[in-house]
Amino acid sequence: AGCQNNYLQQQACTTKINHSIKNGFSANKPESMIYVLPAQVNTGYEQYGKVASGSLAKALDGSGNGFKVLSFSDFANKLNETSMHQEYSDMMDFYQKYGLFKKTDLEKIGCSFGIDYFIVPSMLDIKRWNENRVSAVGVKFINTQKICIVATMEIWSANGYNVFGLSCDVTIADERIKENPISVEQAFEQAWLAAIQQFNQIEPE
């Protein structure tokens, strides 16, 4: 929690490692190329897909781990320079249908683009609401904005293994005099930073 500029912001974040292959993912392996795929979202939440994926790429890039981060937009530019659109489309179609990747697809795409790990972010739920009240002295109208995001991520190695999975639930409450909506990107960044802290503790290969 922090207090500045006459408003209070509180954050609560819970993370849970769903699975982890020991030494399967090294957060300290220098120069690893990580590709952040488009975020998986439920119907009705499509507008948050780019925000979820972009904020994860930003959080990874600023983590100081030495990763080379390839966002979806960066990858799309590289893909346009090749003739591998069908191979990539087939890989994503298979994941959409079965929730996993073929080893041969990951190896082919990974080798062609120098990718070591593929990260699949997913947004399960997002809620926003306001709570209004009058301050103790009865003269100031205070608006408390809250946002809650439930997200997950999977890390796949280029040799075809699902090496890490994590779920994260983050809630931000922002209390201030003037209305100023909490950024969805900010909430996602807090979730991904908590996730990064988790896999930073995994022993290197």
mmCIF file of C-alpha atoms in Angstrom:
data_model
loop_
_atom_site.group_PDB
_atom_site.id
_atom_site.type_symbol
_atom_site.label_atom_id
_atom_site.label_comp_id
_atom_site.label_asym_id
_atom_site.label_seq_id
_atom_site.Cartn_x
_atom_site.Cartn_y
_atom_site.Cartn_z
ATOM 1 C CA ALA A 1 0.000 0.000 0.000
ATOM 2 C CA GLY A 2 1.134 3.534 -0.614
ATOM 3 C CA CYS A 3 -0.086 7.055 0.044
ATOM 4 C CA GLN A 4 0.794 10.033 -2.092
ATOM 5 C CA ASN A 5 -0.767 13.138 -3.641
ATOM 6 C CA ASN A 6 -3.683 13.011 -1.151
ATOM 7 C CA TYR A 7 -4.933 9.586 -2.127
ATOM 8 C CA LEU A 8 -4.420 6.065 -0.902
ATOM 9 C CA GLN A 9 -3.773 3.097 -3.116
ATOM 10 C CA GLN A 10 -3.897 -0.440 -1.793
ATOM 11 C CA GLN A 11 -2.929 -3.587 -3.647
ATOM 12 C CA ALA A 12 -3.556 -7.221 -2.837
ATOM 13 C CA CYS A 13 -2.090 -9.962 -4.988
ATOM 14 C CA THR A 14 -2.222 -13.725 -4.624
ATOM 15 C CA THR A 15 -0.215 -16.067 -6.833
ATOM 16 C CA LYS A 16 -0.266 -19.838 -7.042
ATOM 17 C CA ILE A 17 2.142 -22.063 -8.947
ATOM 18 C CA ASN A 18 0.047 -24.699 -10.680
ATOM 19 C CA HIS A 19 2.979 -26.727 -11.955
ATOM 20 C CA SER A 20 6.716 -26.397 -12.412
ATOM 21 C CA ILE A 21 9.334 -28.680 -13.921
ATOM 22 C CA LYS A 22 12.487 -28.326 -11.844
ATOM 23 C CA ASN A 23 15.148 -26.595 -13.896
ATOM 24 C CA GLY A 24 12.710 -26.539 -16.805
ATOM 25 C CA PHE A 25 12.720 -22.755 -16.929
ATOM 26 C CA SER A 26 15.659 -20.609 -15.932
ATOM 27 C CA ALA A 27 14.875 -17.017 -15.062
ATOM 28 C CA ASN A 28 18.602 -16.367 -14.809
ATOM 29 C CA LYS A 29 19.696 -17.882 -18.110
ATOM 30 C CA PRO A 30 21.227 -14.893 -19.890
ATOM 31 C CA GLU A 31 19.985 -13.842 -23.304
ATOM 32 C CA SER A 32 16.994 -16.194 -23.376
ATOM 33 C CA MET A 33 14.535 -15.199 -26.088
ATOM 34 C CA ILE A 34 10.981 -15.200 -24.741
ATOM 35 C CA TYR A 35 8.008 -14.805 -27.041
ATOM 36 C CA VAL A 36 4.843 -13.479 -25.409
ATOM 37 C CA LEU A 37 1.912 -14.863 -27.373
ATOM 38 C CA PRO A 38 -1.456 -13.112 -27.711
ATOM 39 C CA ALA A 39 -3.396 -13.426 -24.472
ATOM 40 C CA GLN A 40 -6.185 -15.971 -24.306
ATOM 41 C CA VAL A 41 -9.447 -14.294 -23.254
ATOM 42 C CA ASN A 42 -13.038 -15.387 -22.815
ATOM 43 C CA THR A 43 -15.822 -14.188 -25.089
ATOM 44 C CA GLY A 44 -16.725 -10.624 -24.226
ATOM 45 C CA TYR A 45 -13.236 -9.731 -23.009
ATOM 46 C CA GLU A 46 -11.524 -9.475 -26.383
ATOM 47 C CA GLN A 47 -10.666 -5.798 -25.848
ATOM 48 C CA TYR A 48 -8.317 -6.761 -23.011
ATOM 49 C CA GLY A 49 -6.261 -9.292 -24.984
ATOM 50 C CA LYS A 50 -3.678 -6.852 -26.318
ATOM 51 C CA VAL A 51 -3.385 -5.103 -22.946
ATOM 52 C CA ALA A 52 -2.758 -8.391 -21.122
ATOM 53 C CA SER A 53 -0.135 -9.553 -23.620
ATOM 54 C CA GLY A 54 1.550 -6.160 -24.006
ATOM 55 C CA SER A 55 1.780 -5.529 -20.260
ATOM 56 C CA LEU A 56 3.412 -8.939 -19.730
ATOM 57 C CA ALA A 57 6.009 -8.203 -22.412
ATOM 58 C CA LYS A 58 6.663 -4.821 -20.770
ATOM 59 C CA ALA A 59 7.006 -6.363 -17.305
ATOM 60 C CA LEU A 60 9.415 -9.016 -18.578
ATOM 61 C CA ASP A 61 11.459 -6.468 -20.490
ATOM 62 C CA GLY A 62 11.866 -4.366 -17.367
ATOM 63 C CA SER A 63 12.532 -7.259 -14.995
ATOM 64 C CA GLY A 64 16.321 -7.002 -15.235
ATOM 65 C CA ASN A 65 16.680 -10.743 -15.887
ATOM 66 C CA GLY A 66 18.511 -10.300 -19.162
ATOM 67 C CA PHE A 67 15.667 -11.732 -21.243
ATOM 68 C CA LYS A 68 15.235 -10.843 -24.873
ATOM 69 C CA VAL A 69 11.504 -10.228 -25.005
ATOM 70 C CA LEU A 70 9.607 -10.675 -28.243
ATOM 71 C CA SER A 71 6.115 -9.188 -28.092
ATOM 72 C CA PHE A 72 3.365 -10.343 -30.415
ATOM 73 C CA SER A 73 3.695 -7.201 -32.567
ATOM 74 C CA ASP A 74 7.464 -7.734 -32.855
ATOM 75 C CA PHE A 75 6.928 -11.367 -33.755
ATOM 76 C CA ALA A 76 4.285 -10.459 -36.346
ATOM 77 C CA ASN A 77 6.805 -8.206 -38.087
ATOM 78 C CA LYS A 78 9.363 -11.018 -38.167
ATOM 79 C CA LEU A 79 6.741 -13.510 -39.329
ATOM 80 C CA ASN A 80 5.826 -11.259 -42.257
ATOM 81 C CA GLU A 81 9.398 -11.546 -43.476
ATOM 82 C CA THR A 82 9.121 -15.330 -43.736
ATOM 83 C CA SER A 83 6.922 -17.922 -45.425
ATOM 84 C CA MET A 84 5.890 -19.562 -42.129
ATOM 85 C CA HIS A 85 2.420 -18.073 -41.695
ATOM 86 C CA GLN A 86 0.733 -21.435 -42.186
ATOM 87 C CA GLU A 87 3.009 -23.221 -39.698
ATOM 88 C CA TYR A 88 2.321 -20.583 -37.074
ATOM 89 C CA SER A 89 -1.416 -20.627 -37.783
ATOM 90 C CA ASP A 90 -1.489 -24.417 -37.443
ATOM 91 C CA MET A 91 0.369 -24.202 -34.121
ATOM 92 C CA MET A 92 -2.112 -21.688 -32.689
ATOM 93 C CA ASP A 93 -5.140 -23.540 -34.062
ATOM 94 C CA PHE A 94 -3.981 -26.704 -32.300
ATOM 95 C CA TYR A 95 -3.531 -24.811 -29.023
ATOM 96 C CA GLN A 96 -6.967 -23.203 -29.310
ATOM 97 C CA LYS A 97 -8.522 -26.619 -29.813
ATOM 98 C CA TYR A 98 -6.604 -28.726 -27.266
ATOM 99 C CA GLY A 99 -4.949 -26.259 -24.858
ATOM 100 C CA LEU A 100 -1.444 -27.489 -25.623
ATOM 101 C CA PHE A 101 1.248 -27.293 -28.272
ATOM 102 C CA LYS A 102 2.771 -29.954 -30.474
ATOM 103 C CA LYS A 103 6.441 -30.478 -29.765
ATOM 104 C CA THR A 104 7.260 -30.374 -33.469
ATOM 105 C CA ASP A 105 5.487 -27.006 -33.863
ATOM 106 C CA LEU A 106 7.365 -25.394 -30.982
ATOM 107 C CA GLU A 107 10.673 -26.758 -32.207
ATOM 108 C CA LYS A 108 10.075 -25.488 -35.739
ATOM 109 C CA ILE A 109 8.963 -21.988 -34.732
ATOM 110 C CA GLY A 110 11.552 -21.763 -31.966
ATOM 111 C CA CYS A 111 14.412 -22.744 -34.248
ATOM 112 C CA SER A 112 13.281 -20.434 -37.052
ATOM 113 C CA PHE A 113 13.008 -17.347 -34.833
ATOM 114 C CA GLY A 114 15.578 -18.077 -32.123
ATOM 115 C CA ILE A 115 12.913 -18.450 -29.430
ATOM 116 C CA ASP A 116 13.808 -20.323 -26.219
ATOM 117 C CA TYR A 117 10.477 -19.998 -24.394
ATOM 118 C CA PHE A 118 6.875 -19.307 -25.335
ATOM 119 C CA ILE A 119 4.638 -17.615 -22.756
ATOM 120 C CA VAL A 120 0.865 -17.839 -23.038
ATOM 121 C CA PRO A 121 -0.964 -15.302 -20.834
ATOM 122 C CA SER A 122 -4.671 -15.778 -20.178
ATOM 123 C CA MET A 123 -7.258 -13.510 -18.615
ATOM 124 C CA LEU A 124 -9.979 -15.406 -16.783
ATOM 125 C CA ASP A 125 -11.936 -12.536 -15.289
ATOM 126 C CA ILE A 126 -11.929 -8.785 -14.724
ATOM 127 C CA LYS A 127 -14.228 -6.682 -12.566
ATOM 128 C CA ARG A 128 -14.396 -2.951 -11.900
ATOM 129 C CA TRP A 129 -16.573 -1.112 -9.377
ATOM 130 C CA ASN A 130 -16.795 2.116 -7.407
ATOM 131 C CA GLU A 131 -17.597 2.816 -3.773
ATOM 132 C CA ASN A 132 -18.528 6.377 -2.899
ATOM 133 C CA ARG A 133 -18.590 8.008 0.514
ATOM 134 C CA VAL A 134 -18.201 11.364 2.268
ATOM 135 C CA SER A 135 -15.032 11.986 4.244
ATOM 136 C CA ALA A 136 -14.995 12.175 8.037
ATOM 137 C CA VAL A 137 -15.293 15.965 8.066
ATOM 138 C CA GLY A 138 -18.318 15.705 5.794
ATOM 139 C CA VAL A 139 -17.134 18.094 3.109
ATOM 140 C CA LYS A 140 -15.204 15.950 0.652
ATOM 141 C CA PHE A 141 -16.726 13.385 -1.661
ATOM 142 C CA ILE A 142 -14.387 10.406 -1.920
ATOM 143 C CA ASN A 143 -14.511 7.898 -4.749
ATOM 144 C CA THR A 144 -12.889 4.509 -4.140
ATOM 145 C CA GLN A 145 -12.263 2.674 -7.371
ATOM 146 C CA LYS A 146 -11.490 -1.012 -7.378
ATOM 147 C CA ILE A 147 -10.346 -3.378 -10.077
ATOM 148 C CA CYS A 148 -9.804 -7.127 -9.794
ATOM 149 C CA ILE A 149 -8.070 -9.277 -12.398
ATOM 150 C CA VAL A 150 -7.703 -13.055 -12.426
ATOM 151 C CA ALA A 151 -5.046 -14.221 -14.858
ATOM 152 C CA THR A 152 -2.828 -17.192 -15.623
ATOM 153 C CA MET A 153 0.311 -17.866 -17.595
ATOM 154 C CA GLU A 154 1.992 -20.924 -19.074
ATOM 155 C CA ILE A 155 5.625 -21.166 -20.089
ATOM 156 C CA TRP A 156 6.521 -23.640 -22.815
ATOM 157 C CA SER A 157 10.087 -24.473 -23.788
ATOM 158 C CA ALA A 158 11.066 -24.591 -27.443
ATOM 159 C CA ASN A 159 11.754 -28.314 -27.054
ATOM 160 C CA GLY A 160 8.079 -28.928 -26.385
ATOM 161 C CA TYR A 161 7.588 -28.992 -22.606
ATOM 162 C CA ASN A 162 5.101 -27.056 -20.493
ATOM 163 C CA VAL A 163 7.646 -26.087 -17.851
ATOM 164 C CA PHE A 164 5.716 -23.629 -15.690
ATOM 165 C CA GLY A 165 2.143 -22.625 -14.913
ATOM 166 C CA LEU A 166 0.860 -19.972 -12.549
ATOM 167 C CA SER A 167 -2.419 -18.285 -11.617
ATOM 168 C CA CYS A 168 -2.671 -14.778 -10.188
ATOM 169 C CA ASP A 169 -5.432 -12.745 -8.566
ATOM 170 C CA VAL A 170 -4.746 -9.035 -8.106
ATOM 171 C CA THR A 171 -7.025 -6.356 -6.653
ATOM 172 C CA ILE A 172 -6.221 -2.644 -6.637
ATOM 173 C CA ALA A 173 -8.238 -0.142 -4.612
ATOM 174 C CA ASP A 174 -7.577 3.514 -5.355
ATOM 175 C CA GLU A 175 -9.056 6.153 -3.045
ATOM 176 C CA ARG A 176 -8.963 9.768 -4.141
ATOM 177 C CA ILE A 177 -10.926 12.966 -4.166
ATOM 178 C CA LYS A 178 -10.974 13.408 -7.937
ATOM 179 C CA GLU A 179 -12.212 10.685 -10.238
ATOM 180 C CA ASN A 180 -9.394 9.120 -12.202
ATOM 181 C CA PRO A 181 -9.999 5.545 -13.414
ATOM 182 C CA ILE A 182 -7.447 2.911 -12.465
ATOM 183 C CA SER A 183 -5.575 1.735 -15.534
ATOM 184 C CA VAL A 184 -6.313 -1.857 -16.582
ATOM 185 C CA GLU A 185 -2.719 -2.050 -17.797
ATOM 186 C CA GLN A 186 -1.516 -1.108 -14.309
ATOM 187 C CA ALA A 187 -3.507 -3.949 -12.788
ATOM 188 C CA PHE A 188 -2.127 -6.421 -15.316
ATOM 189 C CA GLU A 189 1.433 -5.226 -14.707
ATOM 190 C CA GLN A 190 1.037 -5.839 -10.976
ATOM 191 C CA ALA A 191 -0.206 -9.356 -11.682
ATOM 192 C CA TRP A 192 2.671 -10.142 -14.044
ATOM 193 C CA LEU A 193 5.294 -8.638 -11.720
ATOM 194 C CA ALA A 194 4.034 -10.958 -8.968
ATOM 195 C CA ALA A 195 4.286 -13.863 -11.410
ATOM 196 C CA ILE A 196 7.844 -12.910 -12.375
ATOM 197 C CA GLN A 197 8.829 -12.894 -8.702
ATOM 198 C CA GLN A 198 7.605 -16.477 -8.480
ATOM 199 C CA PHE A 199 9.564 -17.919 -11.367
ATOM 200 C CA ASN A 200 12.630 -15.846 -10.477
ATOM 201 C CA GLN A 201 12.990 -18.293 -7.559
ATOM 202 C CA ILE A 202 13.295 -21.318 -9.843
ATOM 203 C CA GLU A 203 16.791 -22.734 -9.907
ATOM 204 C CA PRO A 204 18.724 -22.107 -13.135
ATOM 205 C CA GLU A 205 19.488 -24.909 -15.541
#
